[in-house]
Coordinates of C-alpha atoms in Angstrom, one line a residue:
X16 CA 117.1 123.2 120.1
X17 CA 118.5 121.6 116.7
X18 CA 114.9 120.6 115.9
X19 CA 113.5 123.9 116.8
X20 CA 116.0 124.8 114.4
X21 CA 115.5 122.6 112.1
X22 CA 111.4 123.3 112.0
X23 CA 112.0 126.9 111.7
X24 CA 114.3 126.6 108.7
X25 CA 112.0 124.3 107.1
X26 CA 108.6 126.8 107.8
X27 CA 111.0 129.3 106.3
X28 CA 111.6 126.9 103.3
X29 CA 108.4 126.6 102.9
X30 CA 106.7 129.9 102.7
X31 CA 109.6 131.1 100.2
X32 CA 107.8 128.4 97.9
X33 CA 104.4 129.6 99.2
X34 CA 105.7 133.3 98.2
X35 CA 107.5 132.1 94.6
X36 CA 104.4 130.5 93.1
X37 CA 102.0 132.9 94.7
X38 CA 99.8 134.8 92.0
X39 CA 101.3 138.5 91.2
X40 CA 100.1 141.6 93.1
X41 CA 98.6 143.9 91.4
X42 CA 100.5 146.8 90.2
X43 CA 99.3 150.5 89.7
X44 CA 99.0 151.6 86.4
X45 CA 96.5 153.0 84.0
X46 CA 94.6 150.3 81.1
X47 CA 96.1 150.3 77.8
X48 CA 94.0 148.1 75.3
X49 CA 96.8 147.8 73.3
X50 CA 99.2 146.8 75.6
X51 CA 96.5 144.6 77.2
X52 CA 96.4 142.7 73.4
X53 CA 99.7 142.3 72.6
X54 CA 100.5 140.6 76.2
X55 CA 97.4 139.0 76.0
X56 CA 98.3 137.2 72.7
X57 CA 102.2 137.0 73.9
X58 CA 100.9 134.5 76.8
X59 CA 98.5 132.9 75.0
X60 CA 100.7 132.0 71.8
X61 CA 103.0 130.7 74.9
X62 CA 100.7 128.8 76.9
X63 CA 99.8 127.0 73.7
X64 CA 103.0 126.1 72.6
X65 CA 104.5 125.3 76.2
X66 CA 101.9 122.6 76.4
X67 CA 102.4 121.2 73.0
X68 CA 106.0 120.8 74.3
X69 CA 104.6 119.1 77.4
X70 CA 103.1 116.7 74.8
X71 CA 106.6 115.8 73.1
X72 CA 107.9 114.8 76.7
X73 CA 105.0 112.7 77.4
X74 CA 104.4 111.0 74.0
X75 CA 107.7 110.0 73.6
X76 CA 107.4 106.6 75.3
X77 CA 105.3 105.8 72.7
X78 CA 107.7 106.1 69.5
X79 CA 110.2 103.7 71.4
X80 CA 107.7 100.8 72.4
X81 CA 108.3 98.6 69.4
X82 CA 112.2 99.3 69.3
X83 CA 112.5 98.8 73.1
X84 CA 110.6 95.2 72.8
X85 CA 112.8 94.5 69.6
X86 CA 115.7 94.9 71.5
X87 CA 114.6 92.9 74.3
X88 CA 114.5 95.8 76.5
X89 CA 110.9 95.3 78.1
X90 CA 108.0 92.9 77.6
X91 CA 104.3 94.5 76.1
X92 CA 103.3 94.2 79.8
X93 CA 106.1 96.0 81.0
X94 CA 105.6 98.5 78.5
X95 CA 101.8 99.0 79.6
X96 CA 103.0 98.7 83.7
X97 CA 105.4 101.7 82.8
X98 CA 102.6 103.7 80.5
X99 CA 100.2 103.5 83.6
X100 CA 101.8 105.0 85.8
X101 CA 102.2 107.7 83.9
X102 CA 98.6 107.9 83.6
X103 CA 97.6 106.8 87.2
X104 CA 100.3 109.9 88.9
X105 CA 98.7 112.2 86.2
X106 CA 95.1 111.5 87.0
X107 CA 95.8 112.1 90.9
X108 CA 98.2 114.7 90.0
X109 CA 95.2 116.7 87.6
X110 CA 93.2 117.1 90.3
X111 CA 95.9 118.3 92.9
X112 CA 97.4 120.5 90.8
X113 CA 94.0 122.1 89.5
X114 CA 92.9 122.7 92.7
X115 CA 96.7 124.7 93.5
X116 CA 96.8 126.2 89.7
X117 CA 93.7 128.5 90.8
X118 CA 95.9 129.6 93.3
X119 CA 99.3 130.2 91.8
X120 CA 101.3 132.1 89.3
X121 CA 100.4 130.5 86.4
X122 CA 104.0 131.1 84.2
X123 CA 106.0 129.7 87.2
X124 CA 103.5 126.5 87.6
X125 CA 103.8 125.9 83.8
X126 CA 107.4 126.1 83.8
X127 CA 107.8 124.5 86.7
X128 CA 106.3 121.2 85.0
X129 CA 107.9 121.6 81.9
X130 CA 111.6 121.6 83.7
X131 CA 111.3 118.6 85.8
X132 CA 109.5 116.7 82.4
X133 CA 112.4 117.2 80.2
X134 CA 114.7 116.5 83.0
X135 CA 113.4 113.4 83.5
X136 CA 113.3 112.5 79.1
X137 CA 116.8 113.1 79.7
X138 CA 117.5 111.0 82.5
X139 CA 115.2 107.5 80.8
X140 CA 117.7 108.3 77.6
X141 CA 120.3 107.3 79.7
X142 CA 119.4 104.0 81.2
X143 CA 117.0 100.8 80.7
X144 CA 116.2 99.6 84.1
X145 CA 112.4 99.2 84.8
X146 CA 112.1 99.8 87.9
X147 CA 114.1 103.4 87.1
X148 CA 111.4 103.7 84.1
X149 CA 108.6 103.1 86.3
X150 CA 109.1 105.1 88.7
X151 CA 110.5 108.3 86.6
X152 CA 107.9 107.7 84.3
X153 CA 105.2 107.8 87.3
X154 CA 106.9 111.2 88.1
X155 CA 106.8 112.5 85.2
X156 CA 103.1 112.1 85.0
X157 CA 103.2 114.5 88.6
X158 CA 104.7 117.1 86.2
X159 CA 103.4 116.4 83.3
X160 CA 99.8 117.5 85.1
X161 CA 100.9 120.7 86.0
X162 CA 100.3 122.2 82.5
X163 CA 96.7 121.8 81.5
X164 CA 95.4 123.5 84.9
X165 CA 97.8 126.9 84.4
X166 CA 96.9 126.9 80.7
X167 CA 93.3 126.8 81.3
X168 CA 93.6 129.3 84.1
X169 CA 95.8 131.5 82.5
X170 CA 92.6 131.8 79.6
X171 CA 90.4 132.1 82.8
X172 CA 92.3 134.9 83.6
X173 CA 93.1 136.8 80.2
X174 CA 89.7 136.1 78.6
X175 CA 86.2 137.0 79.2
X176 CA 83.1 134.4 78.8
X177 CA 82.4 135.9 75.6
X178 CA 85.1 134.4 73.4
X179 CA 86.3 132.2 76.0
X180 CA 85.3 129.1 74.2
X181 CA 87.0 130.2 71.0
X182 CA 90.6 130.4 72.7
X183 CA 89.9 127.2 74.6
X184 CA 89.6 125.9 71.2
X185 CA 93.1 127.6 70.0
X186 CA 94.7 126.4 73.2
X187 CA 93.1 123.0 72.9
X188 CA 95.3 122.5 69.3
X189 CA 98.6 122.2 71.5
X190 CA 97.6 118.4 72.2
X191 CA 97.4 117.7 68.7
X192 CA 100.2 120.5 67.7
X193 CA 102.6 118.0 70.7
X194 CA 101.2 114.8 69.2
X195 CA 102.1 116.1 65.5
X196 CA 106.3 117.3 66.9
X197 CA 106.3 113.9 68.5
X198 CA 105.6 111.6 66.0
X199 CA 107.5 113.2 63.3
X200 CA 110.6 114.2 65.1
X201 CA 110.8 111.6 67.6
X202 CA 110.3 109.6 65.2
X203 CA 112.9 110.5 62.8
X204 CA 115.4 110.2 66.0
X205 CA 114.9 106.9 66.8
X206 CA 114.8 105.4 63.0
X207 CA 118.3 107.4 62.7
X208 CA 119.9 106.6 66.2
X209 CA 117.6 104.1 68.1
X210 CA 115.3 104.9 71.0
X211 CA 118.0 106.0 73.7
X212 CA 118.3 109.2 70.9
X213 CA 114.1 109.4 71.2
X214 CA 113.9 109.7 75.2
X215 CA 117.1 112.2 74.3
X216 CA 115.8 114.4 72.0
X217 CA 112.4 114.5 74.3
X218 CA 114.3 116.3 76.8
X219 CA 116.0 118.6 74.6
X220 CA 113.0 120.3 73.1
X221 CA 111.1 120.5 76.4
X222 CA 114.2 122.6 77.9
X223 CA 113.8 125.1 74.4
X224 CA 109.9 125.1 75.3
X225 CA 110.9 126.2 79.0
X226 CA 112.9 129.0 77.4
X227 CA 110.1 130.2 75.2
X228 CA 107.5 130.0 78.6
X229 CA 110.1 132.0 80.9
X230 CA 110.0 134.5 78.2
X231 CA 106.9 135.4 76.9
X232 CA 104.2 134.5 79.3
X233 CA 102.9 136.3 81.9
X234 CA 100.8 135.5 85.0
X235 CA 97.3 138.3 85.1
X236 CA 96.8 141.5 83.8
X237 CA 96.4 143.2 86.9
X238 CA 100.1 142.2 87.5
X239 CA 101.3 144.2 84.6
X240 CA 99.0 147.2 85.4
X241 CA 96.3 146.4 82.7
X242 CA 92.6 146.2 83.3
X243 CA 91.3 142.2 83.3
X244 CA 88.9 141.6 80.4
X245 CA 86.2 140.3 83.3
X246 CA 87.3 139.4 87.0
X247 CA 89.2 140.5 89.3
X248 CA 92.1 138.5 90.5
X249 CA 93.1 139.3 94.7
X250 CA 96.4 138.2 95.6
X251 CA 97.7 140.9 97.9
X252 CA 97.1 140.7 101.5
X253 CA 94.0 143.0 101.6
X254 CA 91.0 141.2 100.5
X255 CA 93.0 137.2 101.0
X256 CA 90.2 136.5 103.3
X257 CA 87.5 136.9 101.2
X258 CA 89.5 135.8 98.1
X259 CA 90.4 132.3 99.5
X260 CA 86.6 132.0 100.8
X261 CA 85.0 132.4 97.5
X262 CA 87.8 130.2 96.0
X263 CA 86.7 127.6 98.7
X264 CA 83.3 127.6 97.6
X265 CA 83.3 127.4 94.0
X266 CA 85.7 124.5 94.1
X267 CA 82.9 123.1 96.9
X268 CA 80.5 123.4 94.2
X269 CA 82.2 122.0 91.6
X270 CA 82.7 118.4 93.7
X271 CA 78.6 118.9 94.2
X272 CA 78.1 119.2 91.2
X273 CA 76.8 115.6 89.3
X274 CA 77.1 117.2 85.6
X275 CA 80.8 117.5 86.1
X276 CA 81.0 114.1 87.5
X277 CA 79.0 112.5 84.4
X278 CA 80.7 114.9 82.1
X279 CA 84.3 113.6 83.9
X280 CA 83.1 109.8 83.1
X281 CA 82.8 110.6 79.6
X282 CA 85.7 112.6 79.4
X283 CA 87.4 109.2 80.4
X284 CA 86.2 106.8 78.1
X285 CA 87.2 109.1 75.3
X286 CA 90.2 109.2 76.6
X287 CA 90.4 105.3 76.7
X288 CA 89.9 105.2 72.7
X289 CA 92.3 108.5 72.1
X290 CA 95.2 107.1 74.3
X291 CA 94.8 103.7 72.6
X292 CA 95.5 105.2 69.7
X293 CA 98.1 107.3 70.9
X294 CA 100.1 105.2 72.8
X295 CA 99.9 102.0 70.7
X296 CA 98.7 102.9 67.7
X297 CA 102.0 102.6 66.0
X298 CA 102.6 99.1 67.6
X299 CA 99.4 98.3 66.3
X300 CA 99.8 99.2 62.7
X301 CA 103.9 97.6 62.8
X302 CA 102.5 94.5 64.7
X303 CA 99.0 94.0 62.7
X304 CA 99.5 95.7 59.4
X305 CA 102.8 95.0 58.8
X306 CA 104.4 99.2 58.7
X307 CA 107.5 100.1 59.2
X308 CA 108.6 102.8 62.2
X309 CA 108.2 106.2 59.8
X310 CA 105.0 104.8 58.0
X311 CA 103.2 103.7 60.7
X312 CA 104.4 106.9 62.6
X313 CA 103.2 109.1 59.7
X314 CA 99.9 107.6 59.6
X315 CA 99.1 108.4 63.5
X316 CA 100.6 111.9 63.2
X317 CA 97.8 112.3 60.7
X318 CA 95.1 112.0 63.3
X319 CA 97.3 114.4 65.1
X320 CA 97.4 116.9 62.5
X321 CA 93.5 116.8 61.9
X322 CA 92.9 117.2 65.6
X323 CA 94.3 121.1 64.9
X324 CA 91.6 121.7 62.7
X325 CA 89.2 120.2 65.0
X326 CA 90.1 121.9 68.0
X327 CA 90.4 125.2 66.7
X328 CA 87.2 124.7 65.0
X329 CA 85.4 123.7 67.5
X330 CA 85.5 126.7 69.9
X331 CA 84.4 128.9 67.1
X332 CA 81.6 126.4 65.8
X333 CA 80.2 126.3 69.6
X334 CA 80.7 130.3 70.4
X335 CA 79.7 131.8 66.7
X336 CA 77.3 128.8 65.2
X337 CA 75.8 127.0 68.4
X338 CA 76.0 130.4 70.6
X339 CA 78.1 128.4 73.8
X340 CA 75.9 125.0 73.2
X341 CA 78.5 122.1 73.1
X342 CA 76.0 119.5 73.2
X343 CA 75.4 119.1 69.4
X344 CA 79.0 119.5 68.2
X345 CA 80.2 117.1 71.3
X346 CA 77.7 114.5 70.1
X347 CA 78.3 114.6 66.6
X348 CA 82.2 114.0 66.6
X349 CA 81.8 111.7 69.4
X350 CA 79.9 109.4 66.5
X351 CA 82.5 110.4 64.2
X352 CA 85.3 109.3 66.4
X353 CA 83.1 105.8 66.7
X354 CA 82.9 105.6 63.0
X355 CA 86.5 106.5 62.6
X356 CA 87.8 103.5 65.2
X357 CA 85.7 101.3 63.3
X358 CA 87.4 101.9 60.0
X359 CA 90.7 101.9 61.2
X360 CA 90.6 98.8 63.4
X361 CA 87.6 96.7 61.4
X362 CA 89.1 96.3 57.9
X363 CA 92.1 94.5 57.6
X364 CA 95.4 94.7 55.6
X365 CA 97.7 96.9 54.9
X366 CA 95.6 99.8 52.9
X367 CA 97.5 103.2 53.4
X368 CA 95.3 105.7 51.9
X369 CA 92.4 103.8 54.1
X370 CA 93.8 103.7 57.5
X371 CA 94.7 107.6 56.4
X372 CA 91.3 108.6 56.2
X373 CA 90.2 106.8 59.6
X374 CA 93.3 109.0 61.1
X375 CA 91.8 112.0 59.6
X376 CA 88.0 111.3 60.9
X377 CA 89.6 109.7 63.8
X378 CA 91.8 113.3 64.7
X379 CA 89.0 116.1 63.7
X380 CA 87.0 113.8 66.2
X381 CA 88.8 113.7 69.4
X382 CA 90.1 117.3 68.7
X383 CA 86.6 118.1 69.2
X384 CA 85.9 116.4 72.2
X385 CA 89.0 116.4 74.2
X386 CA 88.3 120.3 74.0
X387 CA 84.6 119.9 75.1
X388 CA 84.5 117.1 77.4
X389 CA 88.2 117.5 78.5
X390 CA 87.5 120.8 80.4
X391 CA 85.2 123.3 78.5
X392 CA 82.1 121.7 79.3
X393 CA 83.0 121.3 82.8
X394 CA 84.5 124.9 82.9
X395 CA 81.5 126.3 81.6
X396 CA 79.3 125.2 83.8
X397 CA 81.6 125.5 87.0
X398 CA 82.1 129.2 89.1
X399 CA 84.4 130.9 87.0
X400 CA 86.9 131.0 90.0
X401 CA 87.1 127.2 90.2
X402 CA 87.8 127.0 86.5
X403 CA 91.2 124.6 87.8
X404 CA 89.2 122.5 90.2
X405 CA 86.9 121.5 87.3
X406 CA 89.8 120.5 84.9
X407 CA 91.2 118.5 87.7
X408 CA 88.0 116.5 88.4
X409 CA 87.4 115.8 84.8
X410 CA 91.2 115.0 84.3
X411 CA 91.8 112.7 87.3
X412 CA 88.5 110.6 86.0
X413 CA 90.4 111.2 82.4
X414 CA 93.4 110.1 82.8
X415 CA 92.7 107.2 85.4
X416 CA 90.7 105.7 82.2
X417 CA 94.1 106.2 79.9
X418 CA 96.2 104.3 82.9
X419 CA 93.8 101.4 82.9
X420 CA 93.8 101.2 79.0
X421 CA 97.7 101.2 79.0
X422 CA 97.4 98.3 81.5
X423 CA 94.8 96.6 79.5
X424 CA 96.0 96.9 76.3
X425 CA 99.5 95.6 77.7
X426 CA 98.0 92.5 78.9
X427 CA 95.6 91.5 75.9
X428 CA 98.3 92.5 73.7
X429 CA 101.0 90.4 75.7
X430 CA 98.0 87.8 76.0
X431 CA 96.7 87.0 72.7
X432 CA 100.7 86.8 71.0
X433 CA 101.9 83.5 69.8
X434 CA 105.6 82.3 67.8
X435 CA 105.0 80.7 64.7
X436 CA 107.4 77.8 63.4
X437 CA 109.6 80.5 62.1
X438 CA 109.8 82.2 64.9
X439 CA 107.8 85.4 64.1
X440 CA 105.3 87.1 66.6
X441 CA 101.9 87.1 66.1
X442 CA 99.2 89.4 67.3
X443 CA 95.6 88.8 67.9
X444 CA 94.0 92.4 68.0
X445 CA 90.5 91.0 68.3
X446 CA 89.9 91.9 72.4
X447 CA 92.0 95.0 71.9
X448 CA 89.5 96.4 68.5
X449 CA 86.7 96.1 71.0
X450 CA 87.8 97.6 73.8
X451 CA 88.3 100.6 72.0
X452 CA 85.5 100.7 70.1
X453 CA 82.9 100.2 73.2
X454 CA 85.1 103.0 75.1
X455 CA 84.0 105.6 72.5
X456 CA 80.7 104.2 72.5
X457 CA 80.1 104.5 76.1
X458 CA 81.6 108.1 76.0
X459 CA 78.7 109.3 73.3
X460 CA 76.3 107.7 76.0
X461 CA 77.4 109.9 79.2
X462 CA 77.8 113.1 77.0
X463 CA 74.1 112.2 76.0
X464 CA 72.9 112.7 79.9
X465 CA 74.2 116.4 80.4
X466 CA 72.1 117.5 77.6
X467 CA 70.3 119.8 79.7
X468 CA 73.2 121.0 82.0
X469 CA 73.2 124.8 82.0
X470 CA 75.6 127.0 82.4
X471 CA 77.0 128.8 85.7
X472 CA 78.3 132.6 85.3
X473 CA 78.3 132.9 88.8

């Protein structure tokens, strides 16, 4: 009898979850295109932001690696063991959650994320126990991939196929508009109050990003009254049989679909190269070139910076110059991003004005490409109502290539360090520059082979 009980109150558990994060029903009312623009732009302004705040509690880690080996906190290796399973949770959790984000209420699965990611800032602020790091920091990567599928379906839903690609591009600016926040405030925190007040501060500005989601987001037109731009969205109980078939089989044809596969492949050796930089690029230019915390933080917040301008430009460049071709743009900045890693990693010394400039060719690059082959190539050529299920198979391929290169460049870093007379560490970057290097190299390759992919309006 108690575990009859016990299974009823847990199905009735359940489905009140089902119910919370199911999308809104439709509600009567007559189209209002002003109404419709103002919302429109409300959520979108929102969705942008929020995950630009998802950014500040992911990147964080990466302002306190030096200070947290300085203190004798955790080893390189350690660091890279903790890094990747961020990475690892988040390429598994992509995929899962784009799959459900097609599915859901888009505001609650945003802010869902957000909440339990600043919770968990909070929590590593507090404590400097690896196998607590490890773990939380796994779990945040869960959370953490919650935001990129409702972003990109909330645009599925607001926009139409038309202009589509230039609000991807908009949206695609809250990476770089994250990394920017993170490496100037976070780092600020930790050069005033060490890297306990980094982790802190994390958390802090993901809970104000919560408040500004809750606010000013909203889930579908149709929920508000207003007339979609394109499709329409069922999520009452007439039509749910149809609805969830023809979800079904556009997510079907996005795992049959090679193009996506090759496009995810790529998608993950750029992401090898962009989270190199990312997550140990200011080790790298403390350890090798010799900057302090702020300079060497400054510098890779310049490729962050950049990345605005090349996301935002590359929607419009693809919709109004290239008329939805990605292909020629994609390639392009996938050589300049080449070029770019070869600068910065190739010439040594400390020359501030040079590794600048690599930061600035290095960020208009992969804000070029982690719009196109992070999603929007895959999303244009995938059923429009499995736009989530093709972010999640190009960001579990994505971000299983970031996890390996945390791991990697953990070891080689770890690997190739030796203690002069003195005492002083030394780094040998030579394993590492390559690695990077062929990463983006091998990423310019795969985008090469979907040349001829076309797109599906279906």
């Amino acid at each position: 009898m108690e575990i009859s009980q016990s299974i009823q109150n847990y199905r009735g558990l359940l489905s009140k979850v089902v119910d919370f994060y199911r999308i809104s029903s439709p509600s009567e009312g007559t189209s209002d295109e002003n109404s419709l623009k103002k919302i429109r732009w409300a959520t979108f302004l929102s969705a942008t932001l929020g995950y630009a705040i998802y950014y500040v509690c992911r990147l964080s880690m990466n302002i306190v690696r030096k200070p947290i080996v300085e203190d004798g906190v955790f080893s390189e290796t350690q660091l890279g063991i903790i890094g990747s399973c961020l990475f690892f949770v988040y390429a598994v959790g992509k995929m899962a959650n784009g799959f459900l984000a097609d599915r859901c209420n888009a505001r609650r699965f945003l802010a869902t994320g957000l909440l339990f990611t600043a919770i968990i800032n909070l929590i590593l602020g507090m404590t400097d126990m690896f196998l607590v790091f490890a773990v939380l920091w796994g779990l945040n990567g869960w959370f953490q991939s919650m935001g990129a599928p409702a972003c990109v379906v909330s645009l599925n839903r607001w926009y139409s196929s038309k202009d589509r690609g230039t609000y991807y591009g908009f949206w695609s600016a809250s990476h770089n508009i994250g990394e920017a926040i993170t490496f100037i405030t976070i780092a600020l925190l930790v050069s005033w109050a060490g890297w306990r007040a980094g982790m802190l501060g994390a958390g802090i500005i993901g809970l104000i990003g919560l408040v500004f989601v809750l606010i000013f987001m909203r889930d579908t037109p149709q929920s508000l009254g207003l007339k979609s731009p394109e499709t329409k969205i069922v999520a009452s109980d007439e039509g749910k049989t149809d609805s969830q078939t023809d979800f079904n089989q556009a997510q079907k044809a996005v795992l049959r679909n090679p193009a996506i596969w090759c496009l995810a492949l790529a998608s993950a050796f750029m992401y090898i190269s962009r989270y190199a930089v990312n997550s140990w690029g200011v080790f790298y230019l403390q350890a090798q070139k010799g900057y302090d915390t702020l300079d060497a933080s400054f510098i890779i917040s310049i490729s962050s910076v950049c990345g605005i301008v090349g996301t935002v430009a590359s929607g419009l460049m693809s919709d109004r110059i290239f008329k939805g071709n990605r292909n020629i743009p994609a390639l392009i900045f996938g050589l300049l991003n080449v070029a770019a890693l070869c600068l910065f990693l190739l010439v040594p010394g400390e020359h501030f004005w040079l590794d600048a400039a690599a930061m600035v060719m290095f960020g208009l690059g992969i804000g070029v490409l982690i719009c196109f082959l992070g999603g929007l190539m895959a999303v244009d050529i995938a059923p429009r109502a499995a736009a989530g299920a093709a972010l999640g198979v190009v960001g579990i391929a994505s971000y299983i290539g970031a996890g390996l290169q945390d791991v990697m460049n953990g070891i080689l870093i770890e690997g190739h360090k030796t203690i002069d007379a003195s005492g002083t560490e030394i780094y040998d970057f030579t394993y590492v520059n390559w690695f990077w290097i062929g990463a983006a190299m091998l990423s310019v390759i795969l985008t090469l082979m979907v040349w001829r992919a076309r797109r599906n309006d279906n």
